[in-house]
Amino acid sequence: MRLSTRNALLGVIRNSRYVSYRHGHAYIAWRCYSDAKNRTYDDAINLLNTLQTPYAELKRQWDAGIRRGQEDLDHTKQCLGRLGYTENDLTKLNIVHVAGTKGKGTVCGYVESILGEYRKLALDSETRDLHQISLHKNIGLYTSPHLISVRERIRINSAPISEELFTKYFFEVWDKICEPDADGKQPVSPKPVYFRFLTLMSFHVFLSESIDVAVYEVGMGGQYDATNIIKRPSVTGISSLGIDHTFHLGNTIESIAWHKSGIFKGSTPAYTVQQPWPAMAVLSERAYQRRARGFHCVDENPSLKDVKIKPDATFQRQNASLAIALARKVLLKVNRDNVDLEEELKAPGLPERFVRGLESIASRGRCEVRVDGNTVWYLDGAHTADSIIVASKWFCDEVKDKPEPRVLIFNQQGHRETIELLERLFAATERQLKFDHVIFCPSTPPASSTKKDHVNLQTDLEAVASLTVQQKFADKWQELSAERWPGSKTEIKVLPSLEEAFDYVRSIGSTGTESERVEGEKVRVFITGSIHLVGRALNVLEGVDAL
Ligand SMILES: Nc1ncnc2c1ncn2[C@@H]1O[C@H](COP(=O)(O)OP(=O)(O)OP(=O)(O)O)[C@@H](O)[C@H]1O
């Protein structure tokens, strides 16, 4: 047997869970093939979850002051090398790279939706003109976190990749990075953490699936984020800045701006929206230092007055304006010789396809409204000081002219400034409405849940079980209500699970028969404070985890 074949076979044997020396090589090879084929989506998710940093370790890092740094980026690059790619390979993806404290996910979604409209025309071109400027390209989108399924994070042409594709690519990456290879070369040590692994996997998926334009949302910060191994994006954008993730990014707007602007790259156009002045000064300085090709601040696009942006709010028009600028830039870049497209994009006003892209998007868990029998659910995963105000205003606008009852379901356990978040929510709503029922509950799934996409090892499970955080929220709400509405009859509940919160809501709405109820008598429930809470709520509403 040639040496390389022998080594390969030994590697296979080492990786196999079903080795039988009695039956010889043929048997071993068959079992391995079968094993590889039998690795399921659930196997992939279970292994992926082992890459989460458990709460105890996170706490140790916090206490020791261990923050993200250059070594994290170096490790990501090392893993990319193990996958057989160089940073230059990523250039083929014509990446739109977006950072920001709030709105980055929305901006990425808008860009993808606009590009998708150009792609669609390639399929259903009705006129010659449309055909000429259609974009025969595949579009990838990488976002985080997920709401319902991990697969949502990696999308191709607007759809999450299938379980089958996810499993295939997951194990291709896992086997190369986290297992010894056929020649006995040891895995990368340490293994990449959860987000880093998925980022690497997204590169592998997009490069393997011939993606022409990939839109990347930064996970946290920018400078040391795993996505920042992208060396030559086509364009970069920074959405609204505010205070979040202060442990890693610092607690001033300047230091946060410094981290976010780490995505600016030489020879790449850099865009942002109006920011508080100290942040803008840092962005502009960093764009210059990092030799970005121009630094542009995008004002609200005047053409948006004729576009039905949802929700119709200033913050969303700001997100849309940034997305328009980014989409324009990348469209021009990947269709460099398309004169018709250039003409369309440079003409005054918004091209029809941009309008369609902006209007057709349905962002899950962001200002989302769902009607379920006599309950209307208003879901928004806001979890920062600025976004909780935006989300609260949105809810008030939606329901202020509609009759009670109104219910709030709130949770937040990952951040430190959680009471402040609740105070902001109270302040943002109290002038316009009073909640009749306020529920605080953890968002962790029940132990019996079979869906592993929501396993969160980063939560302090002792705190979840003891409900201390939720009790603090309840005390605070009680205090604020008593000051604002002495003698208030608001029902404040601490419940051990989201499932029980839903039962409680249904009990509120169970008076009268369905036919007796009219639109105005619906129970209106605002769920906010955490993207995990909103994701779990959507799971429950969609019956993924039956109550
Ligand atoms: N420009 C903005 N300014 C303030 N709040 C915003 C803005 N854009 C969105 N939001 C609020 O933040 C919520 C989350 O939006 P989005 O997912 O786009 O932000 P994000 O930056 O991706 O946040 P994260 O990933 O941390 O959840 C929205 O539902 C809305 O309430």
PDB file of N, CA and C and ligand atoms in Angstrom, residues 99-108 144-145 217-219 239-241 244-245 273 314-316 318-319 363-368 379-384 386-392 394 415 528 531, ligand 1:
ATOM      1  N   ALA A  99     -21.335  47.198  10.098  1.00  0.00           N
ATOM      2  CA  ALA A  99     -21.252  47.196  11.564  1.00  0.00           C
ATOM      3  C   ALA A  99     -22.237  48.239  12.088  1.00  0.00           C
ATOM      4  N   GLY A 100     -22.318  48.366  13.408  1.00  0.00           N
ATOM      5  CA  GLY A 100     -23.215  49.377  13.995  1.00  0.00           C
ATOM      6  C   GLY A 100     -23.796  48.843  15.278  1.00  0.00           C
ATOM      7  N   THR A 101     -24.326  49.736  16.100  1.00  0.00           N
ATOM      8  CA  THR A 101     -24.934  49.272  17.354  1.00  0.00           C
ATOM      9  C   THR A 101     -26.372  48.872  17.099  1.00  0.00           C
ATOM     10  N   LYS A 102     -27.069  49.667  16.331  1.00  0.00           N
ATOM     11  CA  LYS A 102     -28.474  49.362  16.036  1.00  0.00           C
ATOM     12  C   LYS A 102     -28.760  49.492  14.565  1.00  0.00           C
ATOM     13  N   GLY A 103     -29.522  48.563  14.051  1.00  0.00           N
ATOM     14  CA  GLY A 103     -29.959  48.666  12.672  1.00  0.00           C
ATOM     15  C   GLY A 103     -29.081  47.915  11.686  1.00  0.00           C
ATOM     16  N   LYS A 104     -27.959  47.323  12.162  1.00  0.00           N
ATOM     17  CA  LYS A 104     -27.075  46.686  11.167  1.00  0.00           C
ATOM     18  C   LYS A 104     -27.753  45.488  10.511  1.00  0.00           C
ATOM     19  N   GLY A 105     -28.503  44.706  11.309  1.00  0.00           N
ATOM     20  CA  GLY A 105     -29.213  43.562  10.729  1.00  0.00           C
ATOM     21  C   GLY A 105     -30.237  44.022   9.704  1.00  0.00           C
ATOM     22  N   THR A 106     -30.931  45.092  10.034  1.00  0.00           N
ATOM     23  CA  THR A 106     -31.947  45.623   9.118  1.00  0.00           C
ATOM     24  C   THR A 106     -31.303  46.133   7.835  1.00  0.00           C
ATOM     25  N   VAL A 107     -30.199  46.859   7.985  1.00  0.00           N
ATOM     26  CA  VAL A 107     -29.509  47.391   6.796  1.00  0.00           C
ATOM     27  C   VAL A 107     -29.081  46.225   5.895  1.00  0.00           C
ATOM     28  N   CYS A 108     -28.514  45.177   6.507  1.00  0.00           N
ATOM     29  CA  CYS A 108     -28.067  44.025   5.704  1.00  0.00           C
ATOM     30  C   CYS A 108     -29.260  43.398   4.984  1.00  0.00           C
ATOM     31  N   SER A 144     -26.578  37.616  12.386  1.00  0.00           N
ATOM     32  CA  SER A 144     -26.688  36.983  13.703  1.00  0.00           C
ATOM     33  C   SER A 144     -27.447  37.924  14.631  1.00  0.00           C
ATOM     34  N   PRO A 145     -28.019  37.433  15.731  1.00  0.00           N
ATOM     35  CA  PRO A 145     -28.174  36.017  16.056  1.00  0.00           C
ATOM     36  C   PRO A 145     -29.328  35.437  15.244  1.00  0.00           C
ATOM     37  N   GLU A 217     -23.062  40.912   8.214  1.00  0.00           N
ATOM     38  CA  GLU A 217     -23.310  41.693   9.425  1.00  0.00           C
ATOM     39  C   GLU A 217     -22.230  41.323  10.448  1.00  0.00           C
ATOM     40  N   VAL A 218     -21.599  42.338  11.015  1.00  0.00           N
ATOM     41  CA  VAL A 218     -20.611  42.105  12.076  1.00  0.00           C
ATOM     42  C   VAL A 218     -21.329  41.489  13.280  1.00  0.00           C
ATOM     43  N   GLY A 219     -20.631  40.607  14.007  1.00  0.00           N
ATOM     44  CA  GLY A 219     -21.246  40.032  15.207  1.00  0.00           C
ATOM     45  C   GLY A 219     -21.229  41.025  16.362  1.00  0.00           C
ATOM     46  N   SER A 239     -24.037  51.520  10.748  1.00  0.00           N
ATOM     47  CA  SER A 239     -25.373  52.028  11.092  1.00  0.00           C
ATOM     48  C   SER A 239     -25.289  52.780  12.416  1.00  0.00           C
ATOM     49  N   SER A 240     -26.446  53.103  12.947  1.00  0.00           N
ATOM     50  CA  SER A 240     -26.523  53.956  14.124  1.00  0.00           C
ATOM     51  C   SER A 240     -25.656  53.449  15.296  1.00  0.00           C
ATOM     52  N   LEU A 241     -24.907  54.349  15.911  1.00  0.00           N
ATOM     53  CA  LEU A 241     -24.035  53.968  17.029  1.00  0.00           C
ATOM     54  C   LEU A 241     -24.654  54.337  18.369  1.00  0.00           C
ATOM     55  N   ASP A 244     -23.368  49.813  23.828  1.00  0.00           N
ATOM     56  CA  ASP A 244     -23.718  48.396  23.985  1.00  0.00           C
ATOM     57  C   ASP A 244     -22.413  47.601  24.068  1.00  0.00           C
ATOM     58  N   HIS A 245     -22.488  46.422  24.641  1.00  0.00           N
ATOM     59  CA  HIS A 245     -21.317  45.551  24.767  1.00  0.00           C
ATOM     60  C   HIS A 245     -20.127  46.312  25.345  1.00  0.00           C
ATOM     61  N   VAL A 273     -24.294  56.814   8.785  1.00  0.00           N
ATOM     62  CA  VAL A 273     -25.442  57.715   8.899  1.00  0.00           C
ATOM     63  C   VAL A 273     -25.068  58.803   9.901  1.00  0.00           C
ATOM     64  N   THR A 314     -38.445  57.365  11.660  1.00  0.00           N
ATOM     65  CA  THR A 314     -37.183  57.988  11.242  1.00  0.00           C
ATOM     66  C   THR A 314     -36.030  56.992  11.257  1.00  0.00           C
ATOM     67  N   PHE A 315     -35.964  56.179  12.330  1.00  0.00           N
ATOM     68  CA  PHE A 315     -34.821  55.258  12.438  1.00  0.00           C
ATOM     69  C   PHE A 315     -34.787  54.285  11.268  1.00  0.00           C
ATOM     70  N   GLN A 316     -35.977  53.890  10.809  1.00  0.00           N
ATOM     71  CA  GLN A 316     -36.010  52.901   9.734  1.00  0.00           C
ATOM     72  C   GLN A 316     -35.666  53.545   8.390  1.00  0.00           C
ATOM     73  N   GLN A 318     -33.608  55.900   8.148  1.00  0.00           N
ATOM     74  CA  GLN A 318     -32.145  56.054   8.233  1.00  0.00           C
ATOM     75  C   GLN A 318     -31.467  54.741   7.805  1.00  0.00           C
ATOM     76  N   ASN A 319     -31.979  53.631   8.323  1.00  0.00           N
ATOM     77  CA  ASN A 319     -31.429  52.326   7.932  1.00  0.00           C
ATOM     78  C   ASN A 319     -31.571  52.124   6.425  1.00  0.00           C
ATOM     79  N   SER A 363     -38.827  41.682   8.122  1.00  0.00           N
ATOM     80  CA  SER A 363     -37.793  41.308   9.092  1.00  0.00           C
ATOM     81  C   SER A 363     -38.440  40.609  10.278  1.00  0.00           C
ATOM     82  N   ARG A 364     -38.004  39.389  10.533  1.00  0.00           N
ATOM     83  CA  ARG A 364     -38.567  38.653  11.667  1.00  0.00           C
ATOM     84  C   ARG A 364     -38.062  39.236  12.984  1.00  0.00           C
ATOM     85  N   GLY A 365     -38.996  39.344  13.935  1.00  0.00           N
ATOM     86  CA  GLY A 365     -38.611  39.758  15.288  1.00  0.00           C
ATOM     87  C   GLY A 365     -38.239  41.215  15.423  1.00  0.00           C
ATOM     88  N   ARG A 366     -38.427  41.971  14.342  1.00  0.00           N
ATOM     89  CA  ARG A 366     -38.151  43.403  14.401  1.00  0.00           C
ATOM     90  C   ARG A 366     -39.427  44.120  14.028  1.00  0.00           C
ATOM     91  N   CYS A 367     -40.027  44.779  14.994  1.00  0.00           N
ATOM     92  CA  CYS A 367     -41.307  45.464  14.768  1.00  0.00           C
ATOM     93  C   CYS A 367     -42.269  44.527  14.044  1.00  0.00           C
ATOM     94  N   GLU A 368     -42.344  43.301  14.492  1.00  0.00           N
ATOM     95  CA  GLU A 368     -43.190  42.305  13.820  1.00  0.00           C
ATOM     96  C   GLU A 368     -44.541  42.197  14.534  1.00  0.00           C
ATOM     97  N   LEU A 379     -43.800  42.028  18.389  1.00  0.00           N
ATOM     98  CA  LEU A 379     -42.508  41.470  18.804  1.00  0.00           C
ATOM     99  C   LEU A 379     -41.346  42.335  18.317  1.00  0.00           C
ATOM    100  N   ASP A 380     -40.485  42.690  19.232  1.00  0.00           N
ATOM    101  CA  ASP A 380     -39.281  43.417  18.824  1.00  0.00           C
ATOM    102  C   ASP A 380     -38.140  43.070  19.781  1.00  0.00           C
ATOM    103  N   GLY A 381     -37.043  42.616  19.197  1.00  0.00           N
ATOM    104  CA  GLY A 381     -35.920  42.133  20.010  1.00  0.00           C
ATOM    105  C   GLY A 381     -35.009  43.236  20.523  1.00  0.00           C
ATOM    106  N   ALA A 382     -35.497  44.468  20.640  1.00  0.00           N
ATOM    107  CA  ALA A 382     -34.642  45.572  21.109  1.00  0.00           C
ATOM    108  C   ALA A 382     -34.018  45.225  22.456  1.00  0.00           C
ATOM    109  N   HIS A 383     -32.724  45.513  22.611  1.00  0.00           N
ATOM    110  CA  HIS A 383     -32.080  45.228  23.895  1.00  0.00           C
ATOM    111  C   HIS A 383     -30.986  46.232  24.232  1.00  0.00           C
ATOM    112  N   THR A 384     -31.071  47.398  23.610  1.00  0.00           N
ATOM    113  CA  THR A 384     -30.147  48.467  24.019  1.00  0.00           C
ATOM    114  C   THR A 384     -30.973  49.700  24.374  1.00  0.00           C
ATOM    115  N   ASP A 386     -31.061  52.720  23.264  1.00  0.00           N
ATOM    116  CA  ASP A 386     -31.688  53.471  22.169  1.00  0.00           C
ATOM    117  C   ASP A 386     -32.791  52.663  21.509  1.00  0.00           C
ATOM    118  N   SER A 387     -32.517  51.386  21.289  1.00  0.00           N
ATOM    119  CA  SER A 387     -33.506  50.618  20.525  1.00  0.00           C
ATOM    120  C   SER A 387     -34.754  50.313  21.339  1.00  0.00           C
ATOM    121  N   ILE A 388     -34.631  50.246  22.667  1.00  0.00           N
ATOM    122  CA  ILE A 388     -35.832  49.966  23.452  1.00  0.00           C
ATOM    123  C   ILE A 388     -36.778  51.172  23.368  1.00  0.00           C
ATOM    124  N   ILE A 389     -36.206  52.360  23.225  1.00  0.00           N
ATOM    125  CA  ILE A 389     -37.050  53.564  23.075  1.00  0.00           C
ATOM    126  C   ILE A 389     -37.757  53.525  21.725  1.00  0.00           C
ATOM    127  N   VAL A 390     -36.974  53.194  20.702  1.00  0.00           N
ATOM    128  CA  VAL A 390     -37.541  53.098  19.352  1.00  0.00           C
ATOM    129  C   VAL A 390     -38.657  52.057  19.313  1.00  0.00           C
ATOM    130  N   ALA A 391     -38.403  50.894  19.918  1.00  0.00           N
ATOM    131  CA  ALA A 391     -39.388  49.815  19.885  1.00  0.00           C
ATOM    132  C   ALA A 391     -40.634  50.195  20.696  1.00  0.00           C
ATOM    133  N   SER A 392     -40.428  50.865  21.831  1.00  0.00           N
ATOM    134  CA  SER A 392     -41.564  51.254  22.670  1.00  0.00           C
ATOM    135  C   SER A 392     -42.447  52.263  21.944  1.00  0.00           C
ATOM    136  N   TRP A 394     -42.747  52.572  18.778  1.00  0.00           N
ATOM    137  CA  TRP A 394     -43.440  51.839  17.715  1.00  0.00           C
ATOM    138  C   TRP A 394     -44.691  51.147  18.286  1.00  0.00           C
ATOM    139  N   HIS A 415     -27.234  41.167  29.475  1.00  0.00           N
ATOM    140  CA  HIS A 415     -26.546  42.443  29.626  1.00  0.00           C
ATOM    141  C   HIS A 415     -26.519  42.837  31.099  1.00  0.00           C
ATOM    142  N   THR A 528     -40.617  42.170  24.316  1.00  0.00           N
ATOM    143  CA  THR A 528     -39.372  42.872  23.979  1.00  0.00           C
ATOM    144  C   THR A 528     -38.314  42.714  25.066  1.00  0.00           C
ATOM    145  N   ILE A 531     -33.525  39.491  22.139  1.00  0.00           N
ATOM    146  CA  ILE A 531     -33.733  38.815  20.864  1.00  0.00           C
ATOM    147  C   ILE A 531     -34.006  37.329  21.115  1.00  0.00           C
TER     148      ILE A 531
HETATM  149  N1  LIG B   1     -31.251  52.992  13.452  1.00  0.00           N
HETATM  150  C1  LIG B   1     -31.773  52.556  14.597  1.00  0.00           C
HETATM  151  N2  LIG B   1     -31.748  53.302  15.718  1.00  0.00           N
HETATM  152  C2  LIG B   1     -32.268  52.862  16.882  1.00  0.00           C
HETATM  153  N3  LIG B   1     -32.883  51.670  17.011  1.00  0.00           N
HETATM  154  C3  LIG B   1     -32.947  50.887  15.922  1.00  0.00           C
HETATM  155  C4  LIG B   1     -32.397  51.280  14.678  1.00  0.00           C
HETATM  156  N4  LIG B   1     -32.618  50.310  13.776  1.00  0.00           N
HETATM  157  C5  LIG B   1     -33.258  49.340  14.431  1.00  0.00           C
HETATM  158  N5  LIG B   1     -33.472  49.692  15.717  1.00  0.00           N
HETATM  159  C6  LIG B   1     -34.139  48.911  16.769  1.00  0.00           C
HETATM  160  O1  LIG B   1     -33.324  47.784  17.054  1.00  0.00           O
HETATM  161  C7  LIG B   1     -34.035  46.572  16.791  1.00  0.00           C
HETATM  162  C8  LIG B   1     -33.081  45.585  16.171  1.00  0.00           C
HETATM  163  O2  LIG B   1     -32.737  46.034  14.885  1.00  0.00           O
HETATM  164  P1  LIG B   1     -31.599  45.325  14.072  1.00  0.00           P
HETATM  165  O3  LIG B   1     -31.729  43.871  14.235  1.00  0.00           O
HETATM  166  O4  LIG B   1     -31.573  45.876  12.714  1.00  0.00           O
HETATM  167  O5  LIG B   1     -30.332  45.837  14.864  1.00  0.00           O
HETATM  168  P2  LIG B   1     -28.946  45.139  15.064  1.00  0.00           P
HETATM  169  O6  LIG B   1     -27.922  46.221  15.016  1.00  0.00           O
HETATM  170  O7  LIG B   1     -28.771  44.038  14.085  1.00  0.00           O
HETATM  171  O8  LIG B   1     -29.084  44.625  16.540  1.00  0.00           O
HETATM  172  P3  LIG B   1     -28.728  43.253  17.253  1.00  0.00           P
HETATM  173  O9  LIG B   1     -28.033  42.344  16.277  1.00  0.00           O
HETATM  174  O10 LIG B   1     -27.894  43.669  18.395  1.00  0.00           O
HETATM  175  O11 LIG B   1     -30.062  42.751  17.660  1.00  0.00           O
HETATM  176  C9  LIG B   1     -35.173  46.998  15.871  1.00  0.00           C
HETATM  177  O12 LIG B   1     -36.255  46.164  15.935  1.00  0.00           O
HETATM  178  C10 LIG B   1     -35.505  48.372  16.369  1.00  0.00           C
HETATM  179  O13 LIG B   1     -36.274  48.312  17.542  1.00  0.00           O
END
